[in-house]
PDB file of C-alpha atoms in Angstrom:
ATOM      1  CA  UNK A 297       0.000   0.000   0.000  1.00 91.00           C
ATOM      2  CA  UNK A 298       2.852   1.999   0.974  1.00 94.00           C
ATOM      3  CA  UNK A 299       4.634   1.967  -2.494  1.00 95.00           C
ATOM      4  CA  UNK A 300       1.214   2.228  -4.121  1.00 94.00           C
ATOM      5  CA  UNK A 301       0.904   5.566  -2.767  1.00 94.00           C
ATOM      6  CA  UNK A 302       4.400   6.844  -3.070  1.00 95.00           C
ATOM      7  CA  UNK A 303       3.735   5.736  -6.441  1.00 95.00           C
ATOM      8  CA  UNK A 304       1.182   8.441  -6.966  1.00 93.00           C
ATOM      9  CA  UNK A 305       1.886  11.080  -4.619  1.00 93.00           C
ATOM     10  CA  UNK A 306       5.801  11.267  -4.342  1.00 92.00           C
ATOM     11  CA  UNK A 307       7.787  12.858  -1.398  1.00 93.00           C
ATOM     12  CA  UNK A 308       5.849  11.975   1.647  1.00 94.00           C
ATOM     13  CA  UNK A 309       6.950  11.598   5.292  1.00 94.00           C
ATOM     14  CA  UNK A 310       6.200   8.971   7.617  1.00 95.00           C
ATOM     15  CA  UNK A 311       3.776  11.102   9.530  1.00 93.00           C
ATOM     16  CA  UNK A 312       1.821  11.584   6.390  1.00 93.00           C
ATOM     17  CA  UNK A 313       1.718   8.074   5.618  1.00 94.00           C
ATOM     18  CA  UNK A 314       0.516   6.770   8.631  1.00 93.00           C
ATOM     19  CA  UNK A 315      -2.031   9.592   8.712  1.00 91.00           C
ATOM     20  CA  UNK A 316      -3.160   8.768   5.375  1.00 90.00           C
ATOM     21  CA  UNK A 317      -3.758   4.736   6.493  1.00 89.00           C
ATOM     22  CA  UNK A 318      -4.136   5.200  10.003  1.00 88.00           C
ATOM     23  CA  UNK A 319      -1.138   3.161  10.640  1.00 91.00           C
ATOM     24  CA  UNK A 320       0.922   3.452  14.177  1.00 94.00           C
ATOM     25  CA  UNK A 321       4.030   6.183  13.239  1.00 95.00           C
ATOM     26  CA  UNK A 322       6.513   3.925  14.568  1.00 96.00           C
ATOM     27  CA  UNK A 323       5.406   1.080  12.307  1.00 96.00           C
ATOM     28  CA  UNK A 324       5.340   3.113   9.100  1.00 96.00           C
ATOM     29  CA  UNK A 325       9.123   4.072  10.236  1.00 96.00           C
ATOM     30  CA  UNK A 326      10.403   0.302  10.014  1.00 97.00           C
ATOM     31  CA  UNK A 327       8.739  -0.352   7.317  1.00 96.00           C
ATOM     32  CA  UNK A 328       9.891   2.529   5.389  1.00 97.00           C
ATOM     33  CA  UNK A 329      13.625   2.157   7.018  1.00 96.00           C
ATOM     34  CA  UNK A 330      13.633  -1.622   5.398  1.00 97.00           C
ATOM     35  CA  UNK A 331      12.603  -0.243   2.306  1.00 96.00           C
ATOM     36  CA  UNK A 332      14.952   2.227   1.717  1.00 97.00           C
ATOM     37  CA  UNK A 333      18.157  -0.408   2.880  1.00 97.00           C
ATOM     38  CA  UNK A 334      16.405  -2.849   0.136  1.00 96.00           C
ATOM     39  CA  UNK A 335      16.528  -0.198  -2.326  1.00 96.00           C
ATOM     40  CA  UNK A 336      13.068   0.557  -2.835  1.00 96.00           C
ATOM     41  CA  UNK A 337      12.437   4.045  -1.797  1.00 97.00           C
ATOM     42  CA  UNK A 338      14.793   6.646  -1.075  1.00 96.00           C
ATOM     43  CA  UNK A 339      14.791   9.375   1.393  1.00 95.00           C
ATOM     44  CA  UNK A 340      15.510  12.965   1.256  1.00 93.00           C
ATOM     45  CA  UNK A 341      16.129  15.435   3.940  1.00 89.00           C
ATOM     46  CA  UNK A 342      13.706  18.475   3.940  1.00 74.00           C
ATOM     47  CA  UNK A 343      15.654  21.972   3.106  1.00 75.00           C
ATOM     48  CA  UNK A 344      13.224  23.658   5.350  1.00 75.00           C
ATOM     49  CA  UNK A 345      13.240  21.236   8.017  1.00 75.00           C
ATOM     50  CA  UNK A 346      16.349  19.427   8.936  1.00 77.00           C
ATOM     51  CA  UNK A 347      14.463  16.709  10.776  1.00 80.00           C
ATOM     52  CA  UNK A 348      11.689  16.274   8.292  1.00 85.00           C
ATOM     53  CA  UNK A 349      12.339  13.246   5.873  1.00 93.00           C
ATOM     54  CA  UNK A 350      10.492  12.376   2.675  1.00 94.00           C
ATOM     55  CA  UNK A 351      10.067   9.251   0.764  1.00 96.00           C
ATOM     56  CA  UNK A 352      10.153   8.563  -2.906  1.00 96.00           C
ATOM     57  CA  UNK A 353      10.305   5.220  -5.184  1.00 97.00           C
ATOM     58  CA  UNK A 354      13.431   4.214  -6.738  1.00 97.00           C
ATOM     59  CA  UNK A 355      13.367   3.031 -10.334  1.00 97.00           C
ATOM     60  CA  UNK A 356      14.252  -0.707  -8.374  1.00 96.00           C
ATOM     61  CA  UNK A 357      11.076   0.420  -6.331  1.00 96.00           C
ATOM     62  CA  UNK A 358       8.860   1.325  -9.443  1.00 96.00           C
ATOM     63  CA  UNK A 359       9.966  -2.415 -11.289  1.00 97.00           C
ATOM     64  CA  UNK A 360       9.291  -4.165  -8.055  1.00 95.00           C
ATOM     65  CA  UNK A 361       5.726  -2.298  -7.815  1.00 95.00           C
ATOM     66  CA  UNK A 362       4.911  -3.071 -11.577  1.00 96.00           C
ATOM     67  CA  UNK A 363       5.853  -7.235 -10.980  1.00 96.00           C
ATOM     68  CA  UNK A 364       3.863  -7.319  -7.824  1.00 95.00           C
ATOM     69  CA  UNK A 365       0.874  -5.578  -9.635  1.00 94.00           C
ATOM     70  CA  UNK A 366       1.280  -7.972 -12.830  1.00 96.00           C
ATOM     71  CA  UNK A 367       1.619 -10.816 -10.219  1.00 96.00           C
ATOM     72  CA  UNK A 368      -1.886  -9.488  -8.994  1.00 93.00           C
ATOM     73  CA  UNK A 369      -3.559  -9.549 -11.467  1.00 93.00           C
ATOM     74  CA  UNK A 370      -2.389 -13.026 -12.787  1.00 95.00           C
ATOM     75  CA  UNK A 371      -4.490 -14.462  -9.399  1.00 94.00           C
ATOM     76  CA  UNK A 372      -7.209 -12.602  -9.671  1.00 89.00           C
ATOM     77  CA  UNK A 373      -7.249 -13.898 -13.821  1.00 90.00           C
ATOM     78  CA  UNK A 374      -6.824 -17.144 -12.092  1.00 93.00           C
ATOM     79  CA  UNK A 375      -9.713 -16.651  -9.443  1.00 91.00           C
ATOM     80  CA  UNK A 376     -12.386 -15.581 -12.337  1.00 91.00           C
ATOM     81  CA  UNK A 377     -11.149 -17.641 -14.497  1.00 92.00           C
ATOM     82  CA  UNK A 378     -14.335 -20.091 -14.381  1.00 92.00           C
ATOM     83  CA  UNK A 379     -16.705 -17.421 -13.765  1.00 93.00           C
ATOM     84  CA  UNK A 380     -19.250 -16.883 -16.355  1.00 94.00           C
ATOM     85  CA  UNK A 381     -19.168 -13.516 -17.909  1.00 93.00           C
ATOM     86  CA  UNK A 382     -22.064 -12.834 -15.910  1.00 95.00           C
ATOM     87  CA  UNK A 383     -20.895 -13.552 -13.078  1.00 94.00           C
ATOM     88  CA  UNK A 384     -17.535 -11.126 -13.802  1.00 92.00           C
ATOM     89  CA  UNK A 385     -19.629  -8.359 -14.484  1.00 93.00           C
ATOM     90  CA  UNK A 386     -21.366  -8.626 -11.712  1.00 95.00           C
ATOM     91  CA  UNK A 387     -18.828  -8.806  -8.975  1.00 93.00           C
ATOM     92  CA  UNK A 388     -16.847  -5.968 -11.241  1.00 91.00           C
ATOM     93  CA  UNK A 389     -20.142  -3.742 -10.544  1.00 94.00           C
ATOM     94  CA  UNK A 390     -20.336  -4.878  -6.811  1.00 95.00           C
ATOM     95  CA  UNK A 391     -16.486  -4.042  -5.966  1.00 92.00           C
ATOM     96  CA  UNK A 392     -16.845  -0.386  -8.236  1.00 92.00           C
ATOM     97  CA  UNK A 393     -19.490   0.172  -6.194  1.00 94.00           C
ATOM     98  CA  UNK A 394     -17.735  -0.677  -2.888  1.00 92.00           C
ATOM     99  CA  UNK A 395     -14.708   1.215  -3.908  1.00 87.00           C
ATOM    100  CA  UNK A 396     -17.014   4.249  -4.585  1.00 88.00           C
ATOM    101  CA  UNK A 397     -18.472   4.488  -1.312  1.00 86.00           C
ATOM    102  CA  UNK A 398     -14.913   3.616   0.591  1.00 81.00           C
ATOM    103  CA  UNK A 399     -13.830   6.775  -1.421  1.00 79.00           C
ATOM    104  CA  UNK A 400     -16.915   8.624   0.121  1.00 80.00           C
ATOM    105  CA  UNK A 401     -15.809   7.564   3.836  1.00 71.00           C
ATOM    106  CA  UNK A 402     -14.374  10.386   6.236  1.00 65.00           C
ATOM    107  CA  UNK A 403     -12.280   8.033   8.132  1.00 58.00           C
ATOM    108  CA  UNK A 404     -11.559  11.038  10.226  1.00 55.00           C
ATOM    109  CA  UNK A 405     -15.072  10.926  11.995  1.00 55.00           C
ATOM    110  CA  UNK A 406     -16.066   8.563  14.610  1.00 53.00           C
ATOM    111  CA  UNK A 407     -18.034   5.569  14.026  1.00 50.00           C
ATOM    112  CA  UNK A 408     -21.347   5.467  15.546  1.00 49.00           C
TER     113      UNK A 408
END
């Protein structure tokens, strides 16, 4: 998820990130730390802030992001692959529909 969204929106910190998916700070830290010593991401120091850090994809980060999205998609082809056309339809309706409302959700505001 991380990468996915580095992917799009380039230069984050780890506060930002773990804002973004309500993940503990210190978690989105390690993961990020093991990231950048595999090569993945790198990290820049802020200009403005000396203490503020910000995290970008590598082009080893963007190929490893590509293969895990082409590996992806070859289990979900291999999920539906008996599935009547119907039937994919259907469930692609259902999940654009989910994904709609999830996109809707303030995730800010408590749950009643």
């Amino acid at each position: 998820m991380i990468l996915d969204l580095l992917a799009e929106t380039p230069k984050l910190s780890a506060d930002k990130i773990s804002e973004i998916y309500h993940i503990e700070l210190e978690k989105v830290k390690k993961q990020l730390k093991d990231m950048v010593s595999e090569g993945v991401l790198r990290v820049e120091t802020s200009i403005e802030d000396k203490k503020s850090k910000k995290y970008s994809l590598t082009e080893s980060g963007r190929y490893f992001l590509k293969k895990a999205h082409q590996a992806r998609h070859k289990i979900y082809e291999s999920l539906l692959d008996e599935w009547s056309e119907a039937e994919r339809l259907q469930f692609s309706g259902l999940i654009q529909k989910f994904n709609g409302e999830l996109n809707k959700t303030d995730f800010m505001s408590p749950v009643n």
